[in-house]
PDB file of C-alpha atoms in Angstrom:
ATOM      1  CA  GLU A 922       0.049  -0.065  -0.034  1.00 42.00           C
ATOM      2  CA  SER A 923       2.822   2.322   0.874  1.00 43.00           C
ATOM      3  CA  ILE A 924       4.295   2.238  -2.700  1.00 51.00           C
ATOM      4  CA  ILE A 925       1.143   1.785  -4.731  1.00 56.00           C
ATOM      5  CA  CYS A 926       2.040   4.890  -6.834  1.00 58.00           C
ATOM      6  CA  TYR A 927       5.543   3.609  -7.680  1.00 59.00           C
ATOM      7  CA  LEU A 928       4.228   0.065  -8.613  1.00 61.00           C
ATOM      8  CA  PHE A 929       1.472   1.437 -10.859  1.00 63.00           C
ATOM      9  CA  ASN A 930       3.957   3.728 -12.748  1.00 61.00           C
ATOM     10  CA  ARG A 931       6.398   0.959 -13.211  1.00 65.00           C
ATOM     11  CA  MET A 932       3.618  -1.192 -14.479  1.00 64.00           C
ATOM     12  CA  MET A 933       2.422   1.477 -16.952  1.00 62.00           C
ATOM     13  CA  ARG A 934       5.964   1.892 -18.178  1.00 64.00           C
ATOM     14  CA  ASN A 935       6.380  -1.772 -18.851  1.00 67.00           C
ATOM     15  CA  ILE A 936       2.832  -2.467 -20.056  1.00 65.00           C
ATOM     16  CA  GLU A 937       3.515  -2.760 -23.765  1.00 63.00           C
ATOM     17  CA  SER A 938       1.414  -5.690 -25.253  1.00 62.00           C
ATOM     18  CA  GLY A 939      -0.132  -6.192 -21.824  1.00 63.00           C
ATOM     19  CA  ILE A 940      -2.427  -3.214 -22.220  1.00 66.00           C
ATOM     20  CA  ILE A 941      -5.433  -5.527 -22.999  1.00 68.00           C
ATOM     21  CA  TYR A 942      -5.010  -7.169 -19.537  1.00 69.00           C
ATOM     22  CA  LEU A 943      -4.883  -3.721 -17.948  1.00 70.00           C
ATOM     23  CA  ALA A 944      -8.517  -3.246 -19.002  1.00 68.00           C
ATOM     24  CA  TYR A 945      -9.574  -6.095 -16.772  1.00 73.00           C
ATOM     25  CA  PHE A 946      -7.551  -4.574 -13.881  1.00 75.00           C
ATOM     26  CA  MET A 947      -8.671  -0.948 -14.023  1.00 74.00           C
ATOM     27  CA  GLY A 948     -12.364  -1.627 -13.298  1.00 75.00           C
ATOM     28  CA  PRO A 949     -11.753  -3.331  -9.938  1.00 80.00           C
ATOM     29  CA  LEU A 950      -9.052  -0.933  -9.125  1.00 79.00           C
ATOM     30  CA  ILE A 951     -11.202   2.167  -9.670  1.00 81.00           C
ATOM     31  CA  PHE A 952     -14.144   0.653  -7.759  1.00 81.00           C
ATOM     32  CA  GLU A 953     -11.700   0.024  -4.751  1.00 83.00           C
ATOM     33  CA  PHE A 954     -10.531   3.534  -4.940  1.00 84.00           C
ATOM     34  CA  ASN A 955     -14.016   4.877  -4.884  1.00 85.00           C
ATOM     35  CA  LYS A 956     -14.959   2.697  -1.945  1.00 85.00           C
ATOM     36  CA  TYR A 957     -11.725   3.674  -0.142  1.00 85.00           C
ATOM     37  CA  VAL A 958     -12.566   7.375  -0.290  1.00 89.00           C
ATOM     38  CA  TYR A 959     -16.107   6.695   0.589  1.00 86.00           C
ATOM     39  CA  TYR A 960     -15.149   5.022   3.909  1.00 87.00           C
ATOM     40  CA  ARG A 961     -11.878   6.952   4.564  1.00 86.00           C
ATOM     41  CA  LYS A 962     -13.294  10.485   4.594  1.00 88.00           C
ATOM     42  CA  GLU A 963      -9.840  12.104   5.339  1.00 88.00           C
ATOM     43  CA  CYS A 964      -8.678  10.811   1.912  1.00 88.00           C
ATOM     44  CA  ALA A 965     -11.661  12.237   0.184  1.00 92.00           C
ATOM     45  CA  PHE A 966     -12.115  15.827  -1.216  1.00 94.00           C
ATOM     46  CA  SER A 967     -13.952  17.617   1.577  1.00 92.00           C
ATOM     47  CA  GLN A 968     -13.063  21.219   1.056  1.00 94.00           C
ATOM     48  CA  ASN A 969     -12.146  23.563  -1.793  1.00 96.00           C
ATOM     49  CA  MET A 970      -8.791  22.639  -3.425  1.00 96.00           C
ATOM     50  CA  THR A 971      -6.276  23.777  -5.960  1.00 97.00           C
ATOM     51  CA  LEU A 972      -4.303  21.149  -7.623  1.00 97.00           C
ATOM     52  CA  TYR A 973      -1.374  21.580  -9.834  1.00 95.00           C
ATOM     53  CA  ARG A 974       0.218  19.388 -12.620  1.00 93.00           C
ATOM     54  CA  ILE A 975       3.323  20.283 -14.720  1.00 91.00           C
ATOM     55  CA  PHE A 976       4.379  18.551 -17.778  1.00 88.00           C
ATOM     56  CA  GLU A 977       6.106  18.951 -21.180  1.00 87.00           C
ATOM     57  CA  CYS A 978       4.438  18.850 -24.578  1.00 87.00           C
ATOM     58  CA  THR A 979       4.868  20.069 -28.104  1.00 88.00           C
ATOM     59  CA  GLU A 980       2.785  22.753 -29.809  1.00 88.00           C
ATOM     60  CA  THR A 981       0.818  20.188 -31.641  1.00 89.00           C
ATOM     61  CA  GLU A 982      -0.113  18.299 -28.424  1.00 90.00           C
ATOM     62  CA  PHE A 983      -1.099  21.651 -26.761  1.00 93.00           C
ATOM     63  CA  TYR A 984      -3.828  22.322 -29.395  1.00 92.00           C
ATOM     64  CA  PHE A 985      -5.904  19.764 -27.438  1.00 92.00           C
ATOM     65  CA  TYR A 986      -6.226  22.505 -24.639  1.00 95.00           C
ATOM     66  CA  LYS A 987      -6.472  25.394 -27.184  1.00 94.00           C
ATOM     67  CA  LEU A 988      -9.362  23.879 -29.187  1.00 95.00           C
ATOM     68  CA  ASN A 989     -11.270  23.083 -25.765  1.00 96.00           C
ATOM     69  CA  LEU A 990     -11.077  26.512 -24.228  1.00 96.00           C
ATOM     70  CA  ASN A 991     -14.389  27.171 -22.458  1.00 97.00           C
ATOM     71  CA  HIS A 992     -15.351  23.589 -23.088  1.00 97.00           C
ATOM     72  CA  ILE A 993     -15.395  20.471 -20.769  1.00 96.00           C
ATOM     73  CA  ILE A 994     -12.765  17.808 -21.163  1.00 95.00           C
ATOM     74  CA  CYS A 995     -12.304  14.418 -19.474  1.00 93.00           C
ATOM     75  CA  PHE A 996      -9.299  12.940 -17.759  1.00 90.00           C
ATOM     76  CA  PRO A 997      -9.447   9.196 -19.066  1.00 84.00           C
ATOM     77  CA  ALA A 998      -6.938   7.890 -16.734  1.00 81.00           C
ATOM     78  CA  LEU A 999      -5.510   8.245 -13.231  1.00 83.00           C
ATOM     79  CA  THR A1000      -4.024  11.565 -13.184  1.00 89.00           C
ATOM     80  CA  SER A1001      -1.234  12.493 -10.662  1.00 87.00           C
ATOM     81  CA  THR A1002      -1.446  16.040  -9.321  1.00 91.00           C
ATOM     82  CA  SER A1003       0.022  17.948  -6.361  1.00 91.00           C
ATOM     83  CA  SER A1004      -1.681  20.117  -3.668  1.00 92.00           C
ATOM     84  CA  LYS A1005       1.545  22.195  -3.713  1.00 91.00           C
ATOM     85  CA  ASP A1006       2.593  24.527  -6.456  1.00 88.00           C
ATOM     86  CA  PHE A1007       6.209  23.649  -7.151  1.00 75.00           C
ATOM     87  CA  ASP A1008       8.874  23.629  -9.936  1.00 69.00           C
ATOM     88  CA  PHE A1009       9.111  20.476 -11.943  1.00 61.00           C
ATOM     89  CA  GLU A1010      12.037  19.017 -14.051  1.00 62.00           C
ATOM     90  CA  PRO A1011      11.353  15.804 -15.850  1.00 59.00           C
ATOM     91  CA  THR A1012      13.741  13.053 -14.933  1.00 58.00           C
ATOM     92  CA  LYS A1013      16.123  11.504 -17.415  1.00 60.00           C
ATOM     93  CA  LEU A1014      14.174   8.303 -17.375  1.00 56.00           C
ATOM     94  CA  SER A1015      10.957  10.428 -18.249  1.00 57.00           C
ATOM     95  CA  LYS A1016      12.634  12.024 -21.214  1.00 58.00           C
ATOM     96  CA  GLU A1017      13.845   8.591 -22.560  1.00 59.00           C
ATOM     97  CA  ILE A1018      10.436   7.067 -22.275  1.00 54.00           C
ATOM     98  CA  ASN A1019       8.469   9.963 -23.667  1.00 55.00           C
ATOM     99  CA  LYS A1020      10.922  10.834 -26.425  1.00 52.00           C
ATOM    100  CA  LYS A1021       9.770  14.323 -26.756  1.00 56.00           C
ATOM    101  CA  GLU A1022      10.921  16.478 -29.763  1.00 58.00           C
ATOM    102  CA  ASP A1023      13.266  19.485 -29.263  1.00 61.00           C
ATOM    103  CA  ASP A1024      10.349  22.007 -29.513  1.00 73.00           C
ATOM    104  CA  VAL A1025       8.725  21.071 -26.192  1.00 83.00           C
ATOM    105  CA  PHE A1026       7.581  23.528 -23.580  1.00 85.00           C
ATOM    106  CA  LYS A1027       6.195  23.303 -20.029  1.00 89.00           C
ATOM    107  CA  VAL A1028       2.461  23.378 -19.415  1.00 93.00           C
ATOM    108  CA  LYS A1029       1.049  23.966 -15.911  1.00 94.00           C
ATOM    109  CA  LEU A1030      -2.518  22.853 -15.232  1.00 96.00           C
ATOM    110  CA  ILE A1031      -4.221  24.672 -12.310  1.00 97.00           C
ATOM    111  CA  ILE A1032      -7.316  22.600 -11.372  1.00 98.00           C
ATOM    112  CA  LYS A1033      -9.723  24.171  -8.945  1.00 98.00           C
ATOM    113  CA  TYR A1034     -12.276  22.105  -7.007  1.00 97.00           C
ATOM    114  CA  ASN A1035     -15.203  23.881  -5.431  1.00 96.00           C
ATOM    115  CA  HIS A1036     -16.585  21.558  -2.759  1.00 95.00           C
ATOM    116  CA  GLU A1037     -20.400  21.304  -2.356  1.00 92.00           C
ATOM    117  CA  ASN A1038     -22.068  18.933   0.181  1.00 87.00           C
ATOM    118  CA  ASP A1039     -22.730  15.413  -1.123  1.00 85.00           C
ATOM    119  CA  ASN A1040     -20.319  15.648  -3.797  1.00 89.00           C
ATOM    120  CA  ILE A1041     -18.596  12.326  -4.646  1.00 90.00           C
ATOM    121  CA  SER A1042     -14.845  12.709  -4.424  1.00 93.00           C
ATOM    122  CA  PRO A1043     -13.270  12.955  -7.819  1.00 94.00           C
ATOM    123  CA  GLY A1044      -9.976  11.594  -6.350  1.00 93.00           C
ATOM    124  CA  ILE A1045      -7.931  10.504  -3.461  1.00 91.00           C
ATOM    125  CA  ILE A1046      -5.779  12.723  -1.253  1.00 91.00           C
ATOM    126  CA  VAL A1047      -2.579  10.829  -0.938  1.00 87.00           C
ATOM    127  CA  GLU A1048      -0.190  13.541   0.372  1.00 79.00           C
ATOM    128  CA  ASP A1049       1.248  12.273   3.736  1.00 74.00           C
ATOM    129  CA  LYS A1050      -1.850   9.954   4.512  1.00 72.00           C
ATOM    130  CA  LYS A1051      -1.196   6.545   5.927  1.00 69.00           C
ATOM    131  CA  GLY A1052      -3.015   3.197   5.168  1.00 66.00           C
ATOM    132  CA  TYR A1053      -4.302   0.626   7.478  1.00 67.00           C
ATOM    133  CA  ASN A1054      -0.841  -0.734   8.047  1.00 67.00           C
ATOM    134  CA  ASN A1055       0.245   2.670   9.297  1.00 68.00           C
ATOM    135  CA  LYS A1056       2.602   3.146   6.164  1.00 69.00           C
ATOM    136  CA  HIS A1057       2.434   6.185   3.850  1.00 65.00           C
ATOM    137  CA  ILE A1058       0.208   5.570   0.930  1.00 65.00           C
ATOM    138  CA  SER A1059       2.659   7.419  -1.255  1.00 61.00           C
ATOM    139  CA  CYS A1060       6.331   6.583  -1.628  1.00 58.00           C
ATOM    140  CA  CYS A1061       7.098  10.361  -1.898  1.00 64.00           C
ATOM    141  CA  PRO A1062       4.864  12.117   0.797  1.00 62.00           C
ATOM    142  CA  TYR A1063       6.839  15.399   0.162  1.00 67.00           C
ATOM    143  CA  GLU A1064       5.302  15.571  -3.366  1.00 75.00           C
ATOM    144  CA  ASN A1065       1.836  16.379  -1.767  1.00 86.00           C
ATOM    145  CA  GLU A1066       0.298  14.080  -4.350  1.00 88.00           C
ATOM    146  CA  VAL A1067      -3.331  13.941  -5.106  1.00 92.00           C
ATOM    147  CA  LEU A1068      -4.741  11.416  -7.658  1.00 90.00           C
ATOM    148  CA  LEU A1069      -7.643  12.303  -9.841  1.00 93.00           C
ATOM    149  CA  PHE A1070      -9.838   9.299 -10.754  1.00 90.00           C
ATOM    150  CA  PRO A1071     -10.450   8.322 -14.459  1.00 86.00           C
ATOM    151  CA  PHE A1072     -13.625  10.035 -16.001  1.00 86.00           C
ATOM    152  CA  THR A1073     -13.041  13.239 -13.938  1.00 92.00           C
ATOM    153  CA  PHE A1074     -14.480  16.039 -15.953  1.00 94.00           C
ATOM    154  CA  ALA A1075     -13.092  19.646 -15.847  1.00 97.00           C
ATOM    155  CA  LYS A1076     -13.833  22.881 -17.827  1.00 97.00           C
ATOM    156  CA  ILE A1077     -10.901  24.841 -19.287  1.00 97.00           C
ATOM    157  CA  VAL A1078     -11.717  28.327 -18.275  1.00 98.00           C
ATOM    158  CA  SER A1079      -8.562  30.277 -19.357  1.00 97.00           C
ATOM    159  CA  ILE A1080      -5.138  29.877 -21.075  1.00 97.00           C
ATOM    160  CA  SER A1081      -2.215  32.203 -20.591  1.00 95.00           C
ATOM    161  CA  SER A1082       1.571  32.074 -20.538  1.00 91.00           C
ATOM    162  CA  GLU A1083       4.413  33.311 -18.375  1.00 88.00           C
ATOM    163  CA  VAL A1084       8.061  33.483 -18.855  1.00 85.00           C
ATOM    164  CA  LYS A1085      10.253  31.875 -16.122  1.00 80.00           C
ATOM    165  CA  ASN A1086      14.019  31.450 -16.360  1.00 77.00           C
ATOM    166  CA  GLU A1087      13.912  32.675 -19.936  1.00 77.00           C
ATOM    167  CA  LYS A1088      11.537  29.818 -20.663  1.00 81.00           C
ATOM    168  CA  GLU A1089       7.826  30.079 -21.623  1.00 84.00           C
ATOM    169  CA  ILE A1090       5.263  28.230 -19.593  1.00 91.00           C
ATOM    170  CA  LYS A1091       1.690  27.723 -20.729  1.00 94.00           C
ATOM    171  CA  ILE A1092      -0.905  28.127 -17.845  1.00 95.00           C
ATOM    172  CA  VAL A1093      -4.087  26.347 -18.207  1.00 97.00           C
ATOM    173  CA  ASN A1094      -6.806  27.188 -15.583  1.00 98.00           C
ATOM    174  CA  MET A1095      -9.519  24.437 -15.050  1.00 98.00           C
ATOM    175  CA  GLU A1096     -12.557  23.736 -12.846  1.00 98.00           C
ATOM    176  CA  ILE A1097     -13.538  20.258 -11.916  1.00 97.00           C
ATOM    177  CA  ILE A1098     -17.275  19.593 -12.638  1.00 95.00           C
ATOM    178  CA  ASN A1099     -18.891  18.341  -9.352  1.00 94.00           C
ATOM    179  CA  ARG A1100     -20.834  15.064  -9.461  1.00 89.00           C
ATOM    180  CA  LYS A1101     -23.340  13.820  -6.950  1.00 84.00           C
ATOM    181  CA  TYR A1102     -23.727  10.208  -8.149  1.00 79.00           C
ATOM    182  CA  TYR A1103     -21.710   7.247  -9.266  1.00 73.00           C
ATOM    183  CA  LEU A1104     -23.317   7.003 -12.584  1.00 67.00           C
ATOM    184  CA  GLU A1105     -21.660   3.700 -13.336  1.00 64.00           C
ATOM    185  CA  TYR A1106     -23.621   2.045 -10.369  1.00 65.00           C
ATOM    186  CA  ILE A1107     -26.885   3.773 -11.162  1.00 65.00           C
ATOM    187  CA  LEU A1108     -26.670   2.168 -14.763  1.00 62.00           C
ATOM    188  CA  LYS A1109     -25.684  -1.231 -13.346  1.00 63.00           C
ATOM    189  CA  TYR A1110     -28.257  -1.563 -10.734  1.00 63.00           C
ATOM    190  CA  ASP A1111     -30.976   0.489 -12.510  1.00 60.00           C
ATOM    191  CA  VAL A1112     -31.824   2.652  -9.357  1.00 55.00           C
ATOM    192  CA  ASP A1113     -32.850   6.305  -9.112  1.00 55.00           C
ATOM    193  CA  LYS A1114     -30.896   7.221  -5.937  1.00 55.00           C
ATOM    194  CA  ARG A1115     -27.414   7.627  -4.957  1.00 53.00           C
ATOM    195  CA  PRO A1116     -25.957   4.090  -4.519  1.00 54.00           C
ATOM    196  CA  LYS A1117     -24.008   3.362  -1.287  1.00 58.00           C
ATOM    197  CA  PHE A1118     -21.087   1.026  -1.192  1.00 57.00           C
ATOM    198  CA  SER A1119     -22.827  -0.758   1.572  1.00 58.00           C
ATOM    199  CA  ASP A1120     -25.591  -1.668  -0.820  1.00 55.00           C
ATOM    200  CA  ILE A1121     -23.329  -2.819  -3.563  1.00 51.00           C
TER     201      ILE A1121
END
């Protein structure tokens, strides 16, 4: 439990032809994540939060954000963010894996979550939280990690840029779309109320 993020990242880097098998793994994993924050309220989003994610991309890749300004996009996979605004430099391993072109630049996502009562948590607060074995959930608690769940929706509200250390950084401001229900379970059980994990 204390090295879940490390193990998951390593698995993703080496998945290759095993991607089909991952599909069978992701459903149960996300279900357990949802159940975990349902019962472990201290790991759920229970107040307003601002999350940050910094990465590198090309101009062509950045068009995805430009074209969706003022529109809602979906995070289709587990997305690692931080509750702390900090500088980021990709590791040597990351550069080798991603094999980016020379014309890359930094992009900072600033993702705001406005809490409302009865929201389902769009992610899990890892930070310095400990699991049932009293070990840190994250292998790097100092990163203030917060994981967004797959199929979290967010609206791109603005795009700007700034220059830092003579390098341009694109700033993308986003707002998470609140959800009150686990739509997947409503569809599965054909009910017209918010399903509880105790009922599933």
